[in-house]
Amino acid sequence: MARTLLLWLPTQAALNRGDACEPSWLRVDDGVIVDSGQDDGWVDAWERPQDDRGDDRLVALAPVADVPLRWHHYPDAAPAQAAAIARLDTLRTSLGDAAALHIVAGQPADAGQAVPVAVTTHAAMTAWTEWLKAQGLAPAAIIPAAATVPPPDADSLWTAELGREQVLRTDDRAFASDPELDPLIAAERPIVPLDAERMREALLLSLSAPPLDLLSGAWQPKRSWAIDPAMVQWIKRLAIALLVVSLLIPIIYAIRVNSDISRADEAVVASAKKAGVTATDAAAAEAEIDRRLAAAGGGPLAFSVPASALYDAMRDTPGVALKTLSHRTDGTLTTTIAAPRTEDLNAVLLSLQARGYKVTAQPMAGTDGQQMANITVRAVP
């Protein structure tokens, strides 16, 4: 259930005098006035268990004596533009120090509608906010009480009672009533009491769609950021999940790689078995096959394998000549190569290493001025 407490603020003069303030109040539940008074009964009317607050809302009404209102008309201006112009016009025609004034303009719903403008002081706003704070209250809005009085009929004025104040409402102004000044302001127009039922309807309508709010500009409440414990718990769980996933990815990848390696080793052992080689693992099977190939003079230990790699490397480097060449049964190729420059010899060595062979070299100077190197090339990469 949505509850709204409507609380009339004391006048600034009463607060400055330190008078005991028992404000007028109304309690509205779901758009219906269910309780009211002009005492401290609002405290009991507002109390509710903390876990049953729901959509509770406190709206304060600023006294007419401290916040008179005027409505401006700008038929050709857009709503936002009309509000800005009305505020500037009111500031220009107001008395007193502009820095001490708090001027708030409402924004009409459509172009051509009247713009309500409230004028009060920062001193009054300070007094009201401190009084509310002393009561432990934080209002959702502070609405000028005069803004709740509907416009009168043509060629007449309304007088209405709001809280403990009497309000005079013309077609373009609303201010505190004065028995001596009211006839002069009326200028022979009739002053008609506003029906209480109609006033209550207008008051409830103002709660649902406030024409303006004094808690704006310098008095707009600072937004407070509250950390939702449920959201914090959700973030913690998400962080833990991300950490677990980040750890599982490399673990799963390692398991898959090891599984692939195991399957490859099993395939090697199975292939070696078909060739008549009995081995416990792939490394043993490969060593036995290499041994048999070497004994037969073939396989990667054969002379042709490293020799072809050497000839390919020399072909890529013109100017390199082969001086000696020998081959051992363990697959090692021994040779002496010569070239006009050391860079050409290095190119051959690098080419052999790029092909995956293990190469050793011993440089020396030739008798004919050429650069020479005794190199060995392992036939098995």
Short mmCIF file of C-alpha atoms in Angstrom, two decimals:
data_model
loop_
_atom_site.label_atom_id
_atom_site.label_comp_id
_atom_site.label_asym_id
_atom_site.label_seq_id
_atom_site.Cartn_x
_atom_site.Cartn_y
_atom_site.Cartn_z
CA MET A 1 0.00 0.00 0.00
CA ALA A 2 1.32 3.45 -0.97
CA ARG A 3 1.26 5.92 1.90
CA THR A 4 1.88 9.67 1.77
CA LEU A 5 2.23 11.95 4.77
CA LEU A 6 1.45 15.58 3.96
CA LEU A 7 3.06 17.87 6.55
CA TRP A 8 2.66 21.66 6.74
CA LEU A 9 5.95 23.37 7.59
CA PRO A 10 6.01 26.07 10.29
CA THR A 11 6.53 29.64 9.15
CA GLN A 12 10.05 31.01 9.23
CA ALA A 13 8.96 33.60 11.82
CA ALA A 14 7.71 30.86 14.16
CA LEU A 15 10.95 28.92 13.80
CA ASN A 16 13.03 32.04 14.43
CA ARG A 17 11.03 32.75 17.62
CA GLY A 18 11.52 29.16 18.76
CA ASP A 19 7.76 28.61 19.12
CA ALA A 20 6.58 25.08 19.78
CA CYS A 21 5.35 23.89 16.40
CA GLU A 22 2.49 21.43 16.04
CA PRO A 23 2.03 21.32 12.26
CA SER A 24 -1.08 20.43 10.36
CA TRP A 25 -0.90 17.10 8.60
CA LEU A 26 -2.77 14.64 6.43
CA ARG A 27 -2.16 10.96 5.82
CA VAL A 28 -3.11 9.66 2.40
CA ASP A 29 -3.31 5.93 1.64
CA ASP A 30 -3.70 4.98 -2.02
CA GLY A 31 -5.10 8.42 -2.90
CA VAL A 32 -7.60 8.55 0.00
CA ILE A 33 -7.29 10.81 3.07
CA VAL A 34 -7.47 8.45 6.05
CA ASP A 35 -6.26 10.68 8.90
CA SER A 36 -5.52 14.32 9.66
CA GLY A 37 -4.82 16.69 12.50
CA GLN A 38 -3.11 19.83 13.77
CA ASP A 39 -0.97 18.28 16.49
CA ASP A 40 1.86 15.80 16.93
CA GLY A 41 -0.40 12.91 15.95
CA TRP A 42 1.46 12.72 12.64
CA VAL A 43 4.23 10.86 14.46
CA ASP A 44 1.97 7.90 15.22
CA ALA A 45 0.32 8.18 11.81
CA TRP A 46 3.69 7.92 10.11
CA GLU A 47 5.24 5.17 12.21
CA ARG A 48 5.41 1.77 10.63
CA PRO A 49 7.78 -1.21 11.04
CA GLN A 50 11.00 -0.77 9.06
CA ASP A 51 10.36 -3.92 7.04
CA ASP A 52 6.90 -2.68 6.01
CA ARG A 53 7.77 0.72 4.53
CA GLY A 54 6.67 -0.05 0.98
CA ASP A 55 6.20 3.10 -1.11
CA ASP A 56 5.95 5.52 1.84
CA ARG A 57 6.52 9.15 0.91
CA LEU A 58 6.72 12.39 2.90
CA VAL A 59 5.69 15.63 1.21
CA ALA A 60 6.11 18.96 3.00
CA LEU A 61 4.00 22.05 2.27
CA ALA A 62 5.79 25.39 2.55
CA PRO A 63 3.67 28.14 4.19
CA VAL A 64 2.04 30.71 1.95
CA ALA A 65 3.39 33.54 4.13
CA ASP A 66 6.94 32.62 3.14
CA VAL A 67 6.37 31.38 -0.41
CA PRO A 68 3.97 33.48 -2.52
CA LEU A 69 3.24 32.30 -6.06
CA ARG A 70 2.70 33.89 -9.41
CA TRP A 71 1.67 32.38 -12.75
CA HIS A 72 3.20 33.71 -15.98
CA HIS A 73 1.85 33.20 -19.50
CA TYR A 74 4.07 32.82 -22.58
CA PRO A 75 1.76 31.50 -25.32
CA ASP A 76 4.44 31.14 -28.00
CA ALA A 77 7.20 29.54 -25.88
CA ALA A 78 7.97 25.87 -25.46
CA PRO A 79 7.44 24.52 -21.92
CA ALA A 80 11.15 24.45 -20.94
CA GLN A 81 11.75 27.84 -22.52
CA ALA A 82 8.70 29.32 -20.77
CA ALA A 83 9.96 28.06 -17.39
CA ALA A 84 13.37 29.66 -17.93
CA ILE A 85 11.86 32.99 -19.03
CA ALA A 86 9.43 33.02 -16.07
CA ARG A 87 12.26 32.50 -13.61
CA LEU A 88 14.32 35.35 -15.10
CA ASP A 89 11.32 37.70 -15.19
CA THR A 90 10.52 36.94 -11.54
CA LEU A 91 14.13 37.48 -10.50
CA ARG A 92 14.22 40.82 -12.29
CA THR A 93 11.07 42.11 -10.57
CA SER A 94 11.83 40.74 -7.08
CA LEU A 95 12.96 42.96 -4.22
CA GLY A 96 16.05 42.27 -2.12
CA ASP A 97 19.39 40.66 -2.78
CA ALA A 98 19.13 38.20 -5.65
CA ALA A 99 21.73 35.93 -4.01
CA ALA A 100 19.47 35.52 -0.97
CA LEU A 101 16.43 34.49 -3.03
CA HIS A 102 15.43 30.96 -3.96
CA ILE A 103 13.26 31.13 -7.08
CA VAL A 104 11.74 27.97 -8.53
CA ALA A 105 9.71 27.74 -11.74
CA GLY A 106 7.54 24.78 -12.63
CA GLN A 107 7.42 23.43 -16.15
CA PRO A 108 4.01 23.29 -17.86
CA ALA A 109 2.97 20.09 -19.58
CA ASP A 110 2.11 21.81 -22.87
CA ALA A 111 3.03 25.01 -24.66
CA GLY A 112 0.81 27.97 -23.82
CA GLN A 113 0.01 26.85 -20.26
CA ALA A 114 0.71 29.10 -17.28
CA VAL A 115 4.10 28.73 -15.56
CA PRO A 116 3.98 28.75 -11.72
CA VAL A 117 6.91 30.53 -10.06
CA ALA A 118 7.60 30.41 -6.31
CA VAL A 119 9.77 32.95 -4.49
CA THR A 120 11.32 32.32 -1.08
CA THR A 121 14.71 32.78 0.57
CA HIS A 122 17.63 30.50 1.25
CA ALA A 123 17.27 31.40 4.92
CA ALA A 124 13.74 29.98 4.94
CA MET A 125 14.90 26.82 3.17
CA THR A 126 17.66 26.41 5.74
CA ALA A 127 15.19 26.80 8.62
CA TRP A 128 12.78 24.23 7.15
CA THR A 129 15.40 21.62 6.27
CA GLU A 130 16.95 21.90 9.75
CA TRP A 131 13.51 21.55 11.38
CA LEU A 132 12.75 18.48 9.26
CA LYS A 133 16.13 17.00 10.09
CA ALA A 134 15.48 17.55 13.80
CA GLN A 135 12.26 15.53 13.42
CA GLY A 136 14.20 12.76 11.65
CA LEU A 137 12.38 13.41 8.37
CA ALA A 138 13.62 13.49 4.79
CA PRO A 139 10.88 14.82 2.47
CA ALA A 140 10.53 13.60 -1.08
CA ALA A 141 9.39 17.09 -2.09
CA ILE A 142 8.64 20.52 -0.63
CA ILE A 143 5.65 22.02 -2.44
CA PRO A 144 4.47 25.61 -1.90
CA ALA A 145 1.07 25.36 -0.21
CA ALA A 146 -0.25 28.12 -2.47
CA ALA A 147 0.44 25.95 -5.53
CA THR A 148 -2.27 23.49 -4.47
CA VAL A 149 -5.13 26.05 -4.70
CA PRO A 150 -6.92 25.79 -8.08
CA PRO A 151 -7.55 28.92 -10.17
CA PRO A 152 -10.80 30.78 -9.42
CA ASP A 153 -13.74 31.26 -11.72
CA ALA A 154 -13.70 34.19 -14.11
CA ASP A 155 -13.95 37.64 -12.51
CA SER A 156 -13.70 36.29 -8.96
CA LEU A 157 -11.15 35.32 -6.29
CA TRP A 158 -10.83 32.26 -4.05
CA THR A 159 -10.13 32.29 -0.40
CA ALA A 160 -9.19 28.94 1.11
CA GLU A 161 -7.87 27.60 4.39
CA LEU A 162 -4.69 25.56 4.18
CA GLY A 163 -3.38 24.22 7.45
CA ARG A 164 -3.56 27.22 9.75
CA GLU A 165 -3.26 29.77 6.92
CA GLN A 166 -5.83 31.62 4.86
CA VAL A 167 -4.89 31.89 1.19
CA LEU A 168 -6.11 34.39 -1.40
CA ARG A 169 -5.99 33.12 -4.99
CA THR A 170 -6.40 35.29 -8.06
CA ASP A 171 -6.11 34.18 -11.65
CA ASP A 172 -2.33 34.75 -11.65
CA ARG A 173 -1.28 35.02 -7.99
CA ALA A 174 -1.57 33.21 -4.64
CA PHE A 175 -0.48 34.70 -1.30
CA ALA A 176 -1.42 34.96 2.36
CA SER A 177 -4.80 36.58 2.92
CA ASP A 178 -5.01 39.94 4.74
CA PRO A 179 -8.48 41.22 5.72
CA GLU A 180 -7.44 44.83 5.08
CA LEU A 181 -5.66 44.25 1.77
CA ASP A 182 -7.93 41.62 0.27
CA PRO A 183 -10.72 44.09 -0.79
CA LEU A 184 -8.16 46.37 -2.40
CA ILE A 185 -6.64 43.48 -4.34
CA ALA A 186 -10.09 42.22 -5.36
CA ALA A 187 -11.01 45.62 -6.84
CA GLU A 188 -14.76 45.01 -6.52
CA ARG A 189 -14.46 41.41 -7.69
CA PRO A 190 -16.20 38.94 -5.38
CA ILE A 191 -14.05 36.90 -2.95
CA VAL A 192 -15.63 33.46 -2.80
CA PRO A 193 -14.73 30.79 -0.20
CA LEU A 194 -13.41 27.68 -1.90
CA ASP A 195 -15.44 24.58 -1.15
CA ALA A 196 -13.53 22.29 1.25
CA GLU A 197 -14.21 19.18 -0.83
CA ARG A 198 -12.90 20.84 -3.98
CA MET A 199 -9.82 22.01 -2.06
CA ARG A 200 -9.13 18.44 -0.89
CA GLU A 201 -9.41 17.15 -4.47
CA ALA A 202 -6.98 19.81 -5.69
CA LEU A 203 -4.61 18.95 -2.84
CA LEU A 204 -4.60 15.24 -3.72
CA LEU A 205 -4.06 16.09 -7.39
CA SER A 206 -1.05 18.23 -6.45
CA LEU A 207 0.44 15.26 -4.60
CA SER A 208 0.25 13.02 -7.65
CA ALA A 209 1.63 15.70 -10.00
CA PRO A 210 3.44 18.46 -8.04
CA PRO A 211 3.38 21.75 -9.99
CA LEU A 212 6.87 22.56 -8.67
CA ASP A 213 9.31 21.43 -5.99
CA LEU A 214 11.41 23.74 -3.81
CA LEU A 215 14.00 20.96 -3.45
CA SER A 216 15.71 22.01 -6.66
CA GLY A 217 18.75 23.96 -7.68
CA ALA A 218 21.07 24.44 -4.72
CA TRP A 219 18.57 22.56 -2.50
CA GLN A 220 18.31 19.43 -4.61
CA PRO A 221 19.16 16.49 -2.36
CA LYS A 222 22.49 14.84 -3.00
CA ARG A 223 22.08 11.35 -4.38
CA SER A 224 23.35 8.74 -1.95
CA TRP A 225 24.66 5.49 -3.30
CA ALA A 226 23.64 2.47 -1.29
CA ILE A 227 25.32 -0.87 -1.85
CA ASP A 228 22.83 -3.66 -2.24
CA PRO A 229 24.06 -6.69 -0.23
CA ALA A 230 22.35 -9.03 -2.68
CA MET A 231 24.20 -7.39 -5.56
CA VAL A 232 27.53 -7.67 -3.70
CA GLN A 233 26.86 -11.37 -3.08
CA TRP A 234 26.02 -11.86 -6.76
CA ILE A 235 29.25 -10.11 -7.81
CA LYS A 236 31.27 -12.32 -5.46
CA ARG A 237 29.71 -15.45 -6.91
CA LEU A 238 30.37 -14.21 -10.45
CA ALA A 239 34.03 -13.47 -9.59
CA ILE A 240 34.46 -16.97 -8.12
CA ALA A 241 32.85 -18.49 -11.21
CA LEU A 242 35.18 -16.53 -13.51
CA LEU A 243 38.20 -17.62 -11.45
CA VAL A 244 37.13 -21.27 -11.61
CA VAL A 245 36.56 -21.06 -15.37
CA SER A 246 39.94 -19.35 -15.94
CA LEU A 247 41.65 -22.18 -14.02
CA LEU A 248 39.68 -24.94 -15.71
CA ILE A 249 40.48 -23.80 -19.26
CA PRO A 250 44.28 -24.49 -19.09
CA ILE A 251 43.68 -27.64 -17.02
CA ILE A 252 41.24 -29.04 -19.59
CA TYR A 253 43.59 -28.02 -22.41
CA ALA A 254 46.51 -29.83 -20.72
CA ILE A 255 44.37 -32.94 -20.22
CA ARG A 256 43.38 -32.90 -23.89
CA VAL A 257 47.01 -32.46 -25.02
CA ASN A 258 48.18 -35.32 -22.79
CA SER A 259 45.34 -37.47 -24.07
CA ASP A 260 46.33 -36.73 -27.69
CA ILE A 261 49.97 -37.51 -26.91
CA SER A 262 48.97 -40.81 -25.31
CA ARG A 263 46.89 -41.76 -28.34
CA ALA A 264 49.77 -40.83 -30.67
CA ASP A 265 52.22 -42.93 -28.61
CA GLU A 266 49.82 -45.88 -28.71
CA ALA A 267 49.58 -45.51 -32.49
CA VAL A 268 53.40 -45.50 -32.78
CA VAL A 269 53.71 -48.62 -30.62
CA ALA A 270 50.98 -50.33 -32.66
CA SER A 271 52.70 -49.44 -35.96
CA ALA A 272 56.07 -50.66 -34.64
CA LYS A 273 54.45 -53.95 -33.57
CA LYS A 274 53.23 -54.46 -37.12
CA ALA A 275 56.87 -54.03 -38.25
CA GLY A 276 57.99 -56.67 -35.79
CA VAL A 277 59.28 -54.27 -33.13
CA THR A 278 58.18 -54.95 -29.57
CA ALA A 279 58.46 -51.83 -27.38
CA THR A 280 56.86 -50.48 -24.22
CA ASP A 281 56.55 -46.86 -25.45
CA ALA A 282 56.96 -44.70 -28.55
CA ALA A 283 60.51 -43.56 -27.69
CA ALA A 284 61.74 -47.17 -27.40
CA ALA A 285 59.96 -48.14 -30.62
CA GLU A 286 61.52 -45.21 -32.51
CA ALA A 287 65.02 -46.00 -31.19
CA GLU A 288 64.72 -49.65 -32.23
CA ILE A 289 63.48 -48.76 -35.70
CA ASP A 290 66.35 -46.24 -36.15
CA ARG A 291 68.81 -48.90 -35.02
CA ARG A 292 67.48 -51.40 -37.52
CA LEU A 293 67.51 -48.84 -40.33
CA ALA A 294 71.09 -47.87 -39.50
CA ALA A 295 72.13 -51.51 -39.54
CA ALA A 296 70.48 -51.89 -42.91
CA GLY A 297 72.05 -48.68 -44.19
CA GLY A 298 68.83 -46.77 -44.62
CA GLY A 299 66.42 -44.55 -42.79
CA PRO A 300 67.38 -41.15 -41.40
CA LEU A 301 70.91 -42.45 -40.58
CA ALA A 302 71.62 -43.16 -44.26
CA PHE A 303 74.20 -41.07 -46.08
CA SER A 304 71.71 -39.68 -48.58
CA VAL A 305 69.59 -37.92 -45.96
CA PRO A 306 72.12 -35.42 -44.49
CA ALA A 307 74.02 -35.25 -47.77
CA SER A 308 70.92 -34.05 -49.66
CA ALA A 309 70.30 -31.44 -46.98
CA LEU A 310 73.93 -30.25 -47.32
CA TYR A 311 73.73 -30.01 -51.11
CA ASP A 312 70.44 -28.06 -50.88
CA ALA A 313 72.03 -25.59 -48.46
CA MET A 314 75.08 -25.13 -50.74
CA ARG A 315 72.86 -24.64 -53.78
CA ASP A 316 71.10 -21.76 -52.02
CA THR A 317 74.50 -20.11 -51.39
CA PRO A 318 76.57 -19.71 -54.62
CA GLY A 319 80.34 -19.67 -54.13
CA VAL A 320 80.50 -22.41 -51.49
CA ALA A 321 82.63 -25.40 -52.52
CA LEU A 322 82.85 -28.88 -51.04
CA LYS A 323 86.43 -30.01 -50.23
CA THR A 324 85.98 -33.29 -48.32
CA LEU A 325 83.05 -35.52 -47.38
CA SER A 326 82.71 -38.60 -45.15
CA HIS A 327 79.93 -40.49 -43.40
CA ARG A 328 79.85 -42.60 -40.23
CA THR A 329 77.49 -45.42 -39.39
CA ASP A 330 75.90 -43.42 -36.58
CA GLY A 331 74.51 -41.07 -39.21
CA THR A 332 77.06 -38.26 -38.75
CA LEU A 333 78.20 -36.48 -41.92
CA THR A 334 81.69 -34.86 -41.79
CA THR A 335 82.69 -32.38 -44.48
CA THR A 336 84.96 -29.46 -45.25
CA ILE A 337 83.50 -26.53 -47.15
CA ALA A 338 85.17 -23.38 -48.50
CA ALA A 339 83.91 -19.97 -49.59
CA PRO A 340 85.31 -16.51 -50.37
CA ARG A 341 83.58 -15.06 -47.30
CA THR A 342 82.73 -16.24 -43.81
CA GLU A 343 79.17 -15.02 -44.32
CA ASP A 344 78.68 -17.61 -47.07
CA LEU A 345 79.80 -20.41 -44.75
CA ASN A 346 77.46 -19.16 -42.04
CA ALA A 347 74.57 -19.15 -44.50
CA VAL A 348 75.08 -22.88 -45.15
CA LEU A 349 75.27 -23.65 -41.44
CA LEU A 350 72.11 -21.68 -40.70
CA SER A 351 70.27 -23.39 -43.55
CA LEU A 352 71.15 -26.83 -42.14
CA GLN A 353 70.05 -25.79 -38.67
CA ALA A 354 66.79 -24.47 -40.13
CA ARG A 355 66.17 -27.95 -41.54
CA GLY A 356 66.39 -29.36 -38.01
CA TYR A 357 69.93 -30.82 -38.07
CA LYS A 358 72.45 -30.48 -35.29
CA VAL A 359 75.56 -28.81 -36.77
CA THR A 360 79.04 -28.16 -35.35
CA ALA A 361 81.70 -26.09 -37.17
CA GLN A 362 85.42 -25.39 -36.80
CA PRO A 363 86.55 -22.41 -38.93
CA MET A 364 90.07 -22.21 -40.47
CA ALA A 365 91.92 -20.26 -43.14
CA GLY A 366 92.66 -21.85 -46.50
CA THR A 367 96.04 -21.65 -48.25
CA ASP A 368 94.47 -19.96 -51.28
CA GLY A 369 92.89 -17.12 -49.25
CA GLN A 370 89.47 -18.70 -49.00
CA GLN A 371 87.57 -19.21 -45.73
CA MET A 372 87.10 -22.84 -44.76
CA ALA A 373 85.22 -24.79 -42.04
CA ASN A 374 85.20 -28.40 -40.90
CA ILE A 375 81.55 -29.20 -40.06
CA THR A 376 79.63 -32.19 -38.78
CA VAL A 377 75.95 -32.76 -39.50
CA ARG A 378 73.92 -35.15 -37.41
CA ALA A 379 71.78 -37.21 -39.76
CA VAL A 380 68.95 -37.50 -37.22
CA PRO A 381 67.33 -34.14 -36.28
#
